[in-house]
Each structure stands twice: as C-alpha cells, then as structure tokens.
PDB file of N, CA and C in Angstrom:
ATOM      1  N   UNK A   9       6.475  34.339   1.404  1.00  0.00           N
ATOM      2  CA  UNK A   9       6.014  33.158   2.109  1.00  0.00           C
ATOM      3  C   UNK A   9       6.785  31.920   1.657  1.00  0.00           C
ATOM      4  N   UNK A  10       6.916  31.799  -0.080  1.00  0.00           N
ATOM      5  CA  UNK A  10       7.898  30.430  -0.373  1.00  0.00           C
ATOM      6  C   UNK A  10       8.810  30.724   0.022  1.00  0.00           C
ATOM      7  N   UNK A  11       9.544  31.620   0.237  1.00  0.00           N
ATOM      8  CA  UNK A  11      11.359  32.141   0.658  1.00  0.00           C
ATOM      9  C   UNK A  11      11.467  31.515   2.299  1.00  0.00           C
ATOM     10  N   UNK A  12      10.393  31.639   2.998  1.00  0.00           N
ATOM     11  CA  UNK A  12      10.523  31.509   4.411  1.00  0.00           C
ATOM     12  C   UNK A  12      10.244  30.133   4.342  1.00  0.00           C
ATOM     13  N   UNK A  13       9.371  29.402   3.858  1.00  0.00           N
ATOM     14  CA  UNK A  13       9.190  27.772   4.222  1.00  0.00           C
ATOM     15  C   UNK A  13      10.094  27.223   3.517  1.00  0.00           C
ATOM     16  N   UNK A  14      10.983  27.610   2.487  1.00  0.00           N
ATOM     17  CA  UNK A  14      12.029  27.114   1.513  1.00  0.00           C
ATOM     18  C   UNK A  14      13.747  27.274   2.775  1.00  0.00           C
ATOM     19  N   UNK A  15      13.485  28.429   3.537  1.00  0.00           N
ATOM     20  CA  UNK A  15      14.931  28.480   4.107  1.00  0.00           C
ATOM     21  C   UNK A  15      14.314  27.617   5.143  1.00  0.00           C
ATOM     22  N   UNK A  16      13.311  27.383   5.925  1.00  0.00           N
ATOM     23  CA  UNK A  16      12.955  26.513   7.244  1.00  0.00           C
ATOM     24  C   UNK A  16      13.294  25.077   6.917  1.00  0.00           C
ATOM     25  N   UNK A  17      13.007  24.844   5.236  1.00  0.00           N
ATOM     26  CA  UNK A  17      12.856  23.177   5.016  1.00  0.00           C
ATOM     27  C   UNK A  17      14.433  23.017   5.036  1.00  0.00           C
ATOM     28  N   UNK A  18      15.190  24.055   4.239  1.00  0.00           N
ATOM     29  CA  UNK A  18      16.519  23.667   4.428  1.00  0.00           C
ATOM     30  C   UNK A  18      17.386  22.977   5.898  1.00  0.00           C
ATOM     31  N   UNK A  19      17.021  23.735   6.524  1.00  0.00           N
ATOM     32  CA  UNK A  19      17.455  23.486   7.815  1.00  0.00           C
ATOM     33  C   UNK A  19      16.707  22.467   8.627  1.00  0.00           C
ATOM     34  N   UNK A  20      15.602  21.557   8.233  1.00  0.00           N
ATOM     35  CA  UNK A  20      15.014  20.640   8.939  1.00  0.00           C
ATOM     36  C   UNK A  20      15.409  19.507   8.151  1.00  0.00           C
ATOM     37  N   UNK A  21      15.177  18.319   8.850  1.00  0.00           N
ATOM     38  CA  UNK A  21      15.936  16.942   8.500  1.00  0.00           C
ATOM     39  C   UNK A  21      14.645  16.558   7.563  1.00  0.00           C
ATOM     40  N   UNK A  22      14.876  15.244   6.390  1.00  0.00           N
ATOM     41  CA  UNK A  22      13.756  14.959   5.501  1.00  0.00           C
ATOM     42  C   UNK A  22      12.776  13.951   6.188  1.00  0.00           C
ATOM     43  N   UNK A  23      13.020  13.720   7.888  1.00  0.00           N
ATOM     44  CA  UNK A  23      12.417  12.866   8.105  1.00  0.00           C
ATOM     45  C   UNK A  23      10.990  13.948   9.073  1.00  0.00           C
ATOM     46  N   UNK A  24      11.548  15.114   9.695  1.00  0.00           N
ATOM     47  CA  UNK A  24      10.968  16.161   9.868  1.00  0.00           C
ATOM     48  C   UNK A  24       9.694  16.536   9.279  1.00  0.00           C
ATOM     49  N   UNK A  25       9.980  16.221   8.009  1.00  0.00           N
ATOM     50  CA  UNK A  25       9.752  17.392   6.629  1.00  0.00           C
ATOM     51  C   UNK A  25       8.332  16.036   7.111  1.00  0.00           C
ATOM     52  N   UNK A  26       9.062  15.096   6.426  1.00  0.00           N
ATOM     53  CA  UNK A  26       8.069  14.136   6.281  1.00  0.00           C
ATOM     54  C   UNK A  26       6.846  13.665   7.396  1.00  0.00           C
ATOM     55  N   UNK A  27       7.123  13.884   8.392  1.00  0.00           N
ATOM     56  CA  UNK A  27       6.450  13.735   9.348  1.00  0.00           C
ATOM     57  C   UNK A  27       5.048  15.008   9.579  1.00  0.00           C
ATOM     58  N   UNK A  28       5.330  16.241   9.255  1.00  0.00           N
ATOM     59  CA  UNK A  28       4.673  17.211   8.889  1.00  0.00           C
ATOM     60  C   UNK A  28       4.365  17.392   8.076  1.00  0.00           C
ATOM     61  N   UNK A  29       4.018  16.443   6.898  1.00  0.00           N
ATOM     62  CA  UNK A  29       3.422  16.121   5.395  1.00  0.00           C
ATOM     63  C   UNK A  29       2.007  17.087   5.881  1.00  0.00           C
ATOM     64  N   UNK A  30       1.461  18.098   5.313  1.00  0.00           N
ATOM     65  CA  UNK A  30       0.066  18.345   6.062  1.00  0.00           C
ATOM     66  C   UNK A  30      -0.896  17.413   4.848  1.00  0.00           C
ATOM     67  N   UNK A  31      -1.633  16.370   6.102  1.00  0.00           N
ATOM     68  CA  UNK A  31      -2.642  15.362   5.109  1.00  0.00           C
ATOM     69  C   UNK A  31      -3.984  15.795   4.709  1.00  0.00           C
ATOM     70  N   UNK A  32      -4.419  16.786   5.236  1.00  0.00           N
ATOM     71  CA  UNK A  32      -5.926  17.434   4.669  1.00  0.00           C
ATOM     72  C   UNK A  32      -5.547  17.699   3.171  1.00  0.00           C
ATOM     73  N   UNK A  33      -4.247  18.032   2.483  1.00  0.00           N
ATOM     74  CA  UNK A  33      -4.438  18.028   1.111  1.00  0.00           C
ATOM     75  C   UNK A  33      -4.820  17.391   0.426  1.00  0.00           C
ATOM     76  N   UNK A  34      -4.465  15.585   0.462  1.00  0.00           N
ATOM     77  CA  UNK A  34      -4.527  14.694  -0.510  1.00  0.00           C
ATOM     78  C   UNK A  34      -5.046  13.586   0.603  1.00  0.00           C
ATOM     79  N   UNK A  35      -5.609  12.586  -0.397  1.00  0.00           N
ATOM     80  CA  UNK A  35      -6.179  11.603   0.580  1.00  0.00           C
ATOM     81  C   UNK A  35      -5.392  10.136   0.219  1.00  0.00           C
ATOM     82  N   UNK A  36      -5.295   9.815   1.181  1.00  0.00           N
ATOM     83  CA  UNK A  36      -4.451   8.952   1.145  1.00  0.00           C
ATOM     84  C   UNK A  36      -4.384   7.335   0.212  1.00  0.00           C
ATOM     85  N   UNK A  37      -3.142   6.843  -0.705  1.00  0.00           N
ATOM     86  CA  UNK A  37      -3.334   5.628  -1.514  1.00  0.00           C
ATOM     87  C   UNK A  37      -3.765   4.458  -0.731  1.00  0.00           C
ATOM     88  N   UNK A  38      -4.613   4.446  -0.907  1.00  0.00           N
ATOM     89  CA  UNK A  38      -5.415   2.067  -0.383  1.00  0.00           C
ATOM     90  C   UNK A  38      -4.550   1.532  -1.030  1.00  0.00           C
ATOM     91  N   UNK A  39      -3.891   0.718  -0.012  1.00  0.00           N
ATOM     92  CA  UNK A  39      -3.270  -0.656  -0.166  1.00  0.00           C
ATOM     93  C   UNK A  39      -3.384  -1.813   0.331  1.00  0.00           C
ATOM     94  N   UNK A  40      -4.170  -2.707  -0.492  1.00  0.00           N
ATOM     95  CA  UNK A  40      -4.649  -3.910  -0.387  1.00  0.00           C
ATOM     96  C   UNK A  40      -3.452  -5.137   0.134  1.00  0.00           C
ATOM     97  N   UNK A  41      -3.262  -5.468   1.218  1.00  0.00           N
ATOM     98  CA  UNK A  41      -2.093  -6.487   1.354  1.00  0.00           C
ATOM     99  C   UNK A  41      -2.802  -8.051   1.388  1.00  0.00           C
ATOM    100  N   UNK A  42      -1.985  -8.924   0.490  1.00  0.00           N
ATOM    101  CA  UNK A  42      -1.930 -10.717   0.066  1.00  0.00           C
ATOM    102  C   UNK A  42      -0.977 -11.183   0.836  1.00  0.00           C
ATOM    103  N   UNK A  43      -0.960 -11.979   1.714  1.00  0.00           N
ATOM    104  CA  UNK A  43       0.221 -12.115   2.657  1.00  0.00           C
ATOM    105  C   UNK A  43      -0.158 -13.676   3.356  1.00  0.00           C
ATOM    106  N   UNK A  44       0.154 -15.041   3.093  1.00  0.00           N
ATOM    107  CA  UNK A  44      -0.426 -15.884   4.341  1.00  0.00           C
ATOM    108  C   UNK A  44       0.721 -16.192   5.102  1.00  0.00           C
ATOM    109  N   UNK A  45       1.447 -15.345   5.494  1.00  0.00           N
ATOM    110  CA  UNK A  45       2.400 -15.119   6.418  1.00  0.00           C
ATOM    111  C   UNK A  45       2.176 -13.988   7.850  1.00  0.00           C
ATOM    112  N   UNK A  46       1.191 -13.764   8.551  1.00  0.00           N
ATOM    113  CA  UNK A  46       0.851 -13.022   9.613  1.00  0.00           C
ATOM    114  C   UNK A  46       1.946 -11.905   9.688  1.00  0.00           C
ATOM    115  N   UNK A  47       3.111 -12.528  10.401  1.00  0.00           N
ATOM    116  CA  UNK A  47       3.840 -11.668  10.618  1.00  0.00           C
ATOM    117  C   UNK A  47       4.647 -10.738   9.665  1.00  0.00           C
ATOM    118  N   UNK A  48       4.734 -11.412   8.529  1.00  0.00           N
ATOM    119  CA  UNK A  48       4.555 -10.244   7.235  1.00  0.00           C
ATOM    120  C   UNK A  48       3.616  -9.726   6.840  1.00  0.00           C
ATOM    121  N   UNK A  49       2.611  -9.954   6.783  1.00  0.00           N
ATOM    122  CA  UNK A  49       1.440  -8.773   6.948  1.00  0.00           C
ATOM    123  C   UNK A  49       1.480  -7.632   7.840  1.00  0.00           C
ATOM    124  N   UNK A  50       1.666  -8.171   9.099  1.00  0.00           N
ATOM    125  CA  UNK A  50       1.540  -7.138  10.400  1.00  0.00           C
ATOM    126  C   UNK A  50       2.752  -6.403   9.941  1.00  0.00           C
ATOM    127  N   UNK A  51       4.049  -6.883   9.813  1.00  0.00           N
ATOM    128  CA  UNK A  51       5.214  -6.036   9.166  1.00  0.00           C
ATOM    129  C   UNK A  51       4.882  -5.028   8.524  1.00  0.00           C
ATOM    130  N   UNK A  52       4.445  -5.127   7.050  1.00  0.00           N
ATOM    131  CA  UNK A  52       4.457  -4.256   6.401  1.00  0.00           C
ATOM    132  C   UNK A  52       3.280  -3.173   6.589  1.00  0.00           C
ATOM    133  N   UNK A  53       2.306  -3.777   7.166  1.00  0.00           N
ATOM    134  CA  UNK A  53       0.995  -3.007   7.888  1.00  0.00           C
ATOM    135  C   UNK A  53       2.001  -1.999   8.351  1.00  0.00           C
ATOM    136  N   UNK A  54       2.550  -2.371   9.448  1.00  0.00           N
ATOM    137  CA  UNK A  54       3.197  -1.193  10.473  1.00  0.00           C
ATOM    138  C   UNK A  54       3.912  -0.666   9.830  1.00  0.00           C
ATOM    139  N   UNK A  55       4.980  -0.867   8.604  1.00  0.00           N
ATOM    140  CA  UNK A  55       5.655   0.137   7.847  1.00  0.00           C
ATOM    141  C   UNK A  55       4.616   0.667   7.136  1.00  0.00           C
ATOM    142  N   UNK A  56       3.534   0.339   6.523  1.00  0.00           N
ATOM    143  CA  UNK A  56       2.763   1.765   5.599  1.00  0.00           C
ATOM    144  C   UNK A  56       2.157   2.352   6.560  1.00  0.00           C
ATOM    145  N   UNK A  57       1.275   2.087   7.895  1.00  0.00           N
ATOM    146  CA  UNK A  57       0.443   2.930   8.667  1.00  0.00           C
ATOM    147  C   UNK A  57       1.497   4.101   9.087  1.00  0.00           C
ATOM    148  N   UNK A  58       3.007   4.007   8.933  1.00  0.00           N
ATOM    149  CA  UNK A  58       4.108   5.014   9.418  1.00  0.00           C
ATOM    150  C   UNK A  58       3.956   6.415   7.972  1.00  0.00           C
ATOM    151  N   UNK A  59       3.314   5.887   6.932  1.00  0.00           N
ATOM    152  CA  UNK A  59       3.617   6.772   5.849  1.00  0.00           C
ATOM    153  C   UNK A  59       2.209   7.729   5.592  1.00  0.00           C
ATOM    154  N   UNK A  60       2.244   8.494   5.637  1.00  0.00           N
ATOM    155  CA  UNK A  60       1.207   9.318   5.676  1.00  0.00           C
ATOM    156  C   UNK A  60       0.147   9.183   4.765  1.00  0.00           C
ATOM    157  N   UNK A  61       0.803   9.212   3.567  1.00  0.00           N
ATOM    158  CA  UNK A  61      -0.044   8.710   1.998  1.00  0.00           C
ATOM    159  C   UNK A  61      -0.299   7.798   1.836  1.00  0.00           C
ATOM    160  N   UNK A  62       0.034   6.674   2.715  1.00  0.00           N
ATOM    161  CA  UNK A  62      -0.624   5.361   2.787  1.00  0.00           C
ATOM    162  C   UNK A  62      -1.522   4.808   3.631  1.00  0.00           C
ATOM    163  N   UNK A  63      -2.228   4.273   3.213  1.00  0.00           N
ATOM    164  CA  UNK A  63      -3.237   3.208   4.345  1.00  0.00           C
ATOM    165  C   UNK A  63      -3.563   2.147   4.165  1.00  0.00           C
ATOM    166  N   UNK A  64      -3.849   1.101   4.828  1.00  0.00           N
ATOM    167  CA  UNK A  64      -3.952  -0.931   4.561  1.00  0.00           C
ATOM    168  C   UNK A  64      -5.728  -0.248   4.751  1.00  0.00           C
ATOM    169  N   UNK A  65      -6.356  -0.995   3.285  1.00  0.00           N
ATOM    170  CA  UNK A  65      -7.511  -0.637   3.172  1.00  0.00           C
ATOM    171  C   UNK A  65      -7.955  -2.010   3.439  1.00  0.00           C
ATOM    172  N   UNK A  66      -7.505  -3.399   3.457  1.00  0.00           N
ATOM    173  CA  UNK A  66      -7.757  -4.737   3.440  1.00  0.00           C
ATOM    174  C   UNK A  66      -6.707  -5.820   3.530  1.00  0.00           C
ATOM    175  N   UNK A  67      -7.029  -6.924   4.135  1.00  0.00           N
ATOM    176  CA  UNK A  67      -5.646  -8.098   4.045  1.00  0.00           C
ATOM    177  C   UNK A  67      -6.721  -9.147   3.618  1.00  0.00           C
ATOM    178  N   UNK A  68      -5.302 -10.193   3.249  1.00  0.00           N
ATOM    179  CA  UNK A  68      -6.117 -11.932   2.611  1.00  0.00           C
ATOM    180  C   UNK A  68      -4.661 -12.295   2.853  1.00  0.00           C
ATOM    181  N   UNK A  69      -5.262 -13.605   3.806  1.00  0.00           N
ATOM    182  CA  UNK A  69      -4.421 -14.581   3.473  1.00  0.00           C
ATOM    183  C   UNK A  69      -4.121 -15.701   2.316  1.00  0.00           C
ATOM    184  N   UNK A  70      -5.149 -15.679   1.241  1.00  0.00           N
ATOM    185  CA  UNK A  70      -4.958 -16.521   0.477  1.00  0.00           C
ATOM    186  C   UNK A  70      -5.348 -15.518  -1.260  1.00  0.00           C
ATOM    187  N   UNK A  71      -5.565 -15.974  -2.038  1.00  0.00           N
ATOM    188  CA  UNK A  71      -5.664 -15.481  -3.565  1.00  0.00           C
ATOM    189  C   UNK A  71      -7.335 -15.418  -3.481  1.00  0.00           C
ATOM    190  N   UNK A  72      -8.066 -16.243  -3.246  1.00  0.00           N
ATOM    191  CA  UNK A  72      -9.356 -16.493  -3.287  1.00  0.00           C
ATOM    192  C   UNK A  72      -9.940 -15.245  -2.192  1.00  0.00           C
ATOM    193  N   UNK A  73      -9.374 -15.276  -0.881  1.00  0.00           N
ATOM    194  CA  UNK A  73      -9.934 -14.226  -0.347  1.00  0.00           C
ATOM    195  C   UNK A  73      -9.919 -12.874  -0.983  1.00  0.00           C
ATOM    196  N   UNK A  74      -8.461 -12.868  -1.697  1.00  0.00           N
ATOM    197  CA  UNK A  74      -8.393 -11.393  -2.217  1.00  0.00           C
ATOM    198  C   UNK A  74      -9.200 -10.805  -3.169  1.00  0.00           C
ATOM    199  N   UNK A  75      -9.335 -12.380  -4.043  1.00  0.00           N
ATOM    200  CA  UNK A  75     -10.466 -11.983  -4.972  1.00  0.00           C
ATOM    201  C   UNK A  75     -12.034 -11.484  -4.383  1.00  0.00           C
ATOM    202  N   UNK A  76     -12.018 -12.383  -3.415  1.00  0.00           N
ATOM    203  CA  UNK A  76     -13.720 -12.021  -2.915  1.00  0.00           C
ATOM    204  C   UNK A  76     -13.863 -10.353  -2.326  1.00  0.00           C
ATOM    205  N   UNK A  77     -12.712  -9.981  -1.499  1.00  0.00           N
ATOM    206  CA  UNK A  77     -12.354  -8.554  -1.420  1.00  0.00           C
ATOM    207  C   UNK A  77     -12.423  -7.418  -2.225  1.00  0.00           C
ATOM    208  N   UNK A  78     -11.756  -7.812  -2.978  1.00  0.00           N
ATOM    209  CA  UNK A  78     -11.581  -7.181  -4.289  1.00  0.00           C
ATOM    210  C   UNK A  78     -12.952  -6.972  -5.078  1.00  0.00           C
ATOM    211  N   UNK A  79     -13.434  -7.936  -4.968  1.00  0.00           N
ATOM    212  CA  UNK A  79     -15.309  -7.602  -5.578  1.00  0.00           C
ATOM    213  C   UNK A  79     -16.139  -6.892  -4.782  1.00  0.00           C
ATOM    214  N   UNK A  80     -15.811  -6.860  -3.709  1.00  0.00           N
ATOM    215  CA  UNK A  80     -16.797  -6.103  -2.832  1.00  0.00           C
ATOM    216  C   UNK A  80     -16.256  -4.962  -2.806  1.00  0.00           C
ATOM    217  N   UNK A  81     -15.684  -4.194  -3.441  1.00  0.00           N
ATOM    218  CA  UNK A  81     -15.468  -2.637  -3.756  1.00  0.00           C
ATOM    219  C   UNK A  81     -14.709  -2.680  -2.760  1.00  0.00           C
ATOM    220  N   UNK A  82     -13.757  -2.933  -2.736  1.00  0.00           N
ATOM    221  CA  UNK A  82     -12.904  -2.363  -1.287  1.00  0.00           C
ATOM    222  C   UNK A  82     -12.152  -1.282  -2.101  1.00  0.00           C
ATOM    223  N   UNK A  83     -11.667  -1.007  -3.749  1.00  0.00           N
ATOM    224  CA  UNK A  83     -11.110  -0.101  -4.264  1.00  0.00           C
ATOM    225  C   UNK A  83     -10.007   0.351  -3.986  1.00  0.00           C
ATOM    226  N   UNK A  84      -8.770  -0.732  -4.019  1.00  0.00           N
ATOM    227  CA  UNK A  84      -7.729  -0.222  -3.555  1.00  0.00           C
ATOM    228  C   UNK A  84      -6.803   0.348  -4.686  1.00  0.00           C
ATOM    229  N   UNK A  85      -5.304   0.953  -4.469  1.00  0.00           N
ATOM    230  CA  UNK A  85      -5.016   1.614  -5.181  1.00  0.00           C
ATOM    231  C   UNK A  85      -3.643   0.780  -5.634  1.00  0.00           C
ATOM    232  N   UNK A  86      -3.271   0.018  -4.680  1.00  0.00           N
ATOM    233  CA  UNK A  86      -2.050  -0.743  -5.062  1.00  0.00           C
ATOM    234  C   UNK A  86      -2.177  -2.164  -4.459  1.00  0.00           C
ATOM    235  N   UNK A  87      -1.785  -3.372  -4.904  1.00  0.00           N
ATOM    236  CA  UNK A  87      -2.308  -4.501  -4.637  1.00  0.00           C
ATOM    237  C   UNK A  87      -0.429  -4.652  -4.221  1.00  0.00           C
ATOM    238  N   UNK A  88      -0.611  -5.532  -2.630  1.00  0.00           N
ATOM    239  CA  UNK A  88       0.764  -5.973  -2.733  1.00  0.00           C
ATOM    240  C   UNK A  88       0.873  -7.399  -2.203  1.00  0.00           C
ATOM    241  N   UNK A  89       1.283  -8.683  -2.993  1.00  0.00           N
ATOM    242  CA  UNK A  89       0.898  -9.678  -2.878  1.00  0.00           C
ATOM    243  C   UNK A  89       2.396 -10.294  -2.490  1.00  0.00           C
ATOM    244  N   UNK A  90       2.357 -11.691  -2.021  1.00  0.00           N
ATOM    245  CA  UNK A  90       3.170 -12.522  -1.801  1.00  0.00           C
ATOM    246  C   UNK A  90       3.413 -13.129  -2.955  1.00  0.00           C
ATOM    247  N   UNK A  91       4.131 -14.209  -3.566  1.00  0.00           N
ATOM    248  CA  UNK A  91       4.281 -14.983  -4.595  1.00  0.00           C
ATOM    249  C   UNK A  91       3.598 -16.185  -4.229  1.00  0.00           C
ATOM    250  N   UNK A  92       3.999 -17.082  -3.309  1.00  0.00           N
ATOM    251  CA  UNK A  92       4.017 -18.161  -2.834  1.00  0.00           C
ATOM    252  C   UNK A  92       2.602 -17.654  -1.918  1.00  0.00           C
ATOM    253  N   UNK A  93       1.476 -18.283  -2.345  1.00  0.00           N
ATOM    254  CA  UNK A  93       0.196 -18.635  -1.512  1.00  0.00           C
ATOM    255  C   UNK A  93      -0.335 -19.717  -1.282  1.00  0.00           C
ATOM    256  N   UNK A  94      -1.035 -20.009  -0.145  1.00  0.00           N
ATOM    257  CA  UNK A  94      -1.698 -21.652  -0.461  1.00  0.00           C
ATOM    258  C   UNK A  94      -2.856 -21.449  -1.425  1.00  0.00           C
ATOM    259  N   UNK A  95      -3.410 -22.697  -2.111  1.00  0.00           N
ATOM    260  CA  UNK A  95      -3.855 -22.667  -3.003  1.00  0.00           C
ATOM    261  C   UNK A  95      -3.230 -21.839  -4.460  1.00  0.00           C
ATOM    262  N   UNK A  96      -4.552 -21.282  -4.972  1.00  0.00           N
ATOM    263  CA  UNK A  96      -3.948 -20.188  -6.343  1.00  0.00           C
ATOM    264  C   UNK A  96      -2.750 -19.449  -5.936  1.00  0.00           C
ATOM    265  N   UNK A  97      -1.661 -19.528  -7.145  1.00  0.00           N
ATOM    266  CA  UNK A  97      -0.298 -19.006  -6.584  1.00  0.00           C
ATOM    267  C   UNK A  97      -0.608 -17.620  -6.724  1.00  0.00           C
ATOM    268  N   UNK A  98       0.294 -16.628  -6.490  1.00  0.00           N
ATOM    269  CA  UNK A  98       0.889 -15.005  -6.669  1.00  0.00           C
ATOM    270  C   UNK A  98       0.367 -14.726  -7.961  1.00  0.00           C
ATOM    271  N   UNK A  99       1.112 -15.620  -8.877  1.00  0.00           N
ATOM    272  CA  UNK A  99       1.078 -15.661 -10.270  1.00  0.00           C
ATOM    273  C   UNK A  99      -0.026 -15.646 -10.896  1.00  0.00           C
ATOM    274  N   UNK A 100      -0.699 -16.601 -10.102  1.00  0.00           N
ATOM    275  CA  UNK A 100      -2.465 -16.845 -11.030  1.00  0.00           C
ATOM    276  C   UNK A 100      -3.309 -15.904 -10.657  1.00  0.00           C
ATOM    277  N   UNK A 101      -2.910 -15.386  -9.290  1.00  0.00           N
ATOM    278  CA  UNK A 101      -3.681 -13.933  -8.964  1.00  0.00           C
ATOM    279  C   UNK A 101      -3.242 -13.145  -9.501  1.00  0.00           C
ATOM    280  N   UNK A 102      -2.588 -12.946  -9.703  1.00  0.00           N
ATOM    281  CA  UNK A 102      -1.994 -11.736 -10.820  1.00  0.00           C
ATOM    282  C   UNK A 102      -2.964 -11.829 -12.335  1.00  0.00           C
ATOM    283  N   UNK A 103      -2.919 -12.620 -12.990  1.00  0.00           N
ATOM    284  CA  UNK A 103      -3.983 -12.886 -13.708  1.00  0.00           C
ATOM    285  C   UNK A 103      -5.175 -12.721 -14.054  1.00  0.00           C
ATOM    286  N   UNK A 104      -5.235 -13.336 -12.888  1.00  0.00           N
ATOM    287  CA  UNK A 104      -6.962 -12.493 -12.632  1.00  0.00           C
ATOM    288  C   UNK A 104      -7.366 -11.526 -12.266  1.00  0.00           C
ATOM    289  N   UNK A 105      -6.049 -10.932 -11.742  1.00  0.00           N
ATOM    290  CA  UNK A 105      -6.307  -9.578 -11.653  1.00  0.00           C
ATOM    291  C   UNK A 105      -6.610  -8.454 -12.187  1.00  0.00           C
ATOM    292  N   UNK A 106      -5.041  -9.114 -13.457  1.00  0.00           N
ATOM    293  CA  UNK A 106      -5.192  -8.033 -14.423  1.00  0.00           C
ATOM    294  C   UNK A 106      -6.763  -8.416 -15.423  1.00  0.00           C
ATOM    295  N   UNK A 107      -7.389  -9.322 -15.453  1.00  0.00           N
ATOM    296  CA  UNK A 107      -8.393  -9.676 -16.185  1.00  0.00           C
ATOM    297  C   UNK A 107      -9.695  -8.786 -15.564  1.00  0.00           C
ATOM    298  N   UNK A 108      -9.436  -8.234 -14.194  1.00  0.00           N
ATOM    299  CA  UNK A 108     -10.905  -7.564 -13.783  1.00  0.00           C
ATOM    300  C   UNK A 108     -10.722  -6.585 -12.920  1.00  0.00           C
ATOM    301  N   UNK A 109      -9.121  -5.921 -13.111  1.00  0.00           N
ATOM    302  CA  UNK A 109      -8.997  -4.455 -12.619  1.00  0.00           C
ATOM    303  C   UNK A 109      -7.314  -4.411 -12.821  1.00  0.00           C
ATOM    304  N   UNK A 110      -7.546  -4.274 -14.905  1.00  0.00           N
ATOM    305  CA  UNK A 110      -6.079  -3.753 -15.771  1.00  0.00           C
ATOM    306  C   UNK A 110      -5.554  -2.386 -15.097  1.00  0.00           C
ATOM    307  N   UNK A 111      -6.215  -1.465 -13.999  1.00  0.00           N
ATOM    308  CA  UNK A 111      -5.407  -0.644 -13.902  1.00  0.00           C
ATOM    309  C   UNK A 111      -5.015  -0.844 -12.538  1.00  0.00           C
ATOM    310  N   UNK A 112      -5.360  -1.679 -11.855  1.00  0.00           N
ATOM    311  CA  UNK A 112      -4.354  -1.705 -10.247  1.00  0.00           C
ATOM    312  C   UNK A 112      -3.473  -2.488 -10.450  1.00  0.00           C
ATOM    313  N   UNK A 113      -2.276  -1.425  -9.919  1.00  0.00           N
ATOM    314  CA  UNK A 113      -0.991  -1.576  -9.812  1.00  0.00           C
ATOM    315  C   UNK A 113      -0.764  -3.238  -8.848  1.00  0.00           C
ATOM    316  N   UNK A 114       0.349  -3.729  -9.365  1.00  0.00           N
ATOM    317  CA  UNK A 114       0.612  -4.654  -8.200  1.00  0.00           C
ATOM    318  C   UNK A 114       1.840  -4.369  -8.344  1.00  0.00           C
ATOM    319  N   UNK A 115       2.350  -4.795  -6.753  1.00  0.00           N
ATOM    320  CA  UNK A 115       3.796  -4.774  -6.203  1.00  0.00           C
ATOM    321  C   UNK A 115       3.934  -6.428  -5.138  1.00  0.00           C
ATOM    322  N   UNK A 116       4.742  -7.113  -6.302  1.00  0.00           N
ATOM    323  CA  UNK A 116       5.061  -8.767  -5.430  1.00  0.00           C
ATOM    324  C   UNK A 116       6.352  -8.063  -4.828  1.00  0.00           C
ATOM    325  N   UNK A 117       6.212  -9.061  -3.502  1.00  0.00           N
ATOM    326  CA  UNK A 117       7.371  -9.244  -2.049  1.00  0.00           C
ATOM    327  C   UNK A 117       7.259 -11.015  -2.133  1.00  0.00           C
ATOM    328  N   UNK A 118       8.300 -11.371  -2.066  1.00  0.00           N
ATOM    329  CA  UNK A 118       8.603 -12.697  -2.191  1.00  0.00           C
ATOM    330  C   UNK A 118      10.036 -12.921  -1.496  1.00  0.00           C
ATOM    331  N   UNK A 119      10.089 -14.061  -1.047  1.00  0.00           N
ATOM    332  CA  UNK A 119      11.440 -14.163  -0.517  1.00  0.00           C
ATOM    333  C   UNK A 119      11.988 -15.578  -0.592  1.00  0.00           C
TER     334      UNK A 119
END
C-alpha cells in the first residue's frame, strides 16, 4: 500500500499533493489576524482559507480589540499582527500578550 501511494505521489505535482491533504486527520491551526488595514486582512484571510491546516478563527482592527478577543476564549493558535496600529502599537500588544498567553506564537507583517 506505501509502495503504491509513494510511486502515485511521485508523479503528482506538490500542489496536487497538497490540495488532497485528507483533513479528517488533524484539525486545523486558529489564526487570530491584527490588521487595521481591511484589505490586508481580507488578503491574508484569502491566502490562509487556501491552506487546509489553517483557519481565521478571529480579526481586530486595533490592539484593544484583540485583547478583548483574546479573553473571550477565542483560543487561537498563532497570533498574526501588524506593527503599526492605531492606538496601542504591535509592540505593546505583543507584551501583553506574552504577559497572558506565553505560549501563543506571534508572527508580525509590517511594511
């Protein structure tokens, strides 16, 4: 059975492969997006809803919303914030972040 799905994968492209991820195995990483840029939100929304293992479990446009999010158990698995926010910066959310959930990951996009 591995010999036959091992010579099939050879011969299929990795975008193939990827597209036929079968998802009943694993459930998919929450990713919380910080963004007060719309159309970078919606951006990157539409690039993770393309990835199988991913899903937008919540958005904030500002630091304060994220925090209030963030308390209400939304339980995400990767936090991905802007730098530049109105009000509290990237930075100071980061802070507080790590002060009341040291194990979610963050990933800043800044430009």
């Amino acid at each position: 059975m591995l010999s036959c799905v091992w010579k099939s994968a050879r011969r299929t492209s990795p975008a193939t492969l990827y597209s036929t991820y079968p998802t009943h195995l694993a459930m998919p990483h929450r990713v919380f997006l910080v963004d007060d840029h719309p159309v970078m939100r919606d951006g990157i929304k539409m690039l993770l809803d393309r990835a199988l293992e991913l899903e937008v479990c919540g958005e904030a446009v500002n630091a304060d919303d994220a925090l209030q999010a963030l308390a209400a158990d939304i339980n995400p698995d990767l936090l991905v914030l802007d730098l530049s926010l109105p009000g509290m910066s990237g930075l100071d959310l980061i802070k507080h972040v790590r002060g009341l959930y040291p194990s979610l990951p963050v990933l800043v996009l800044s430009a």
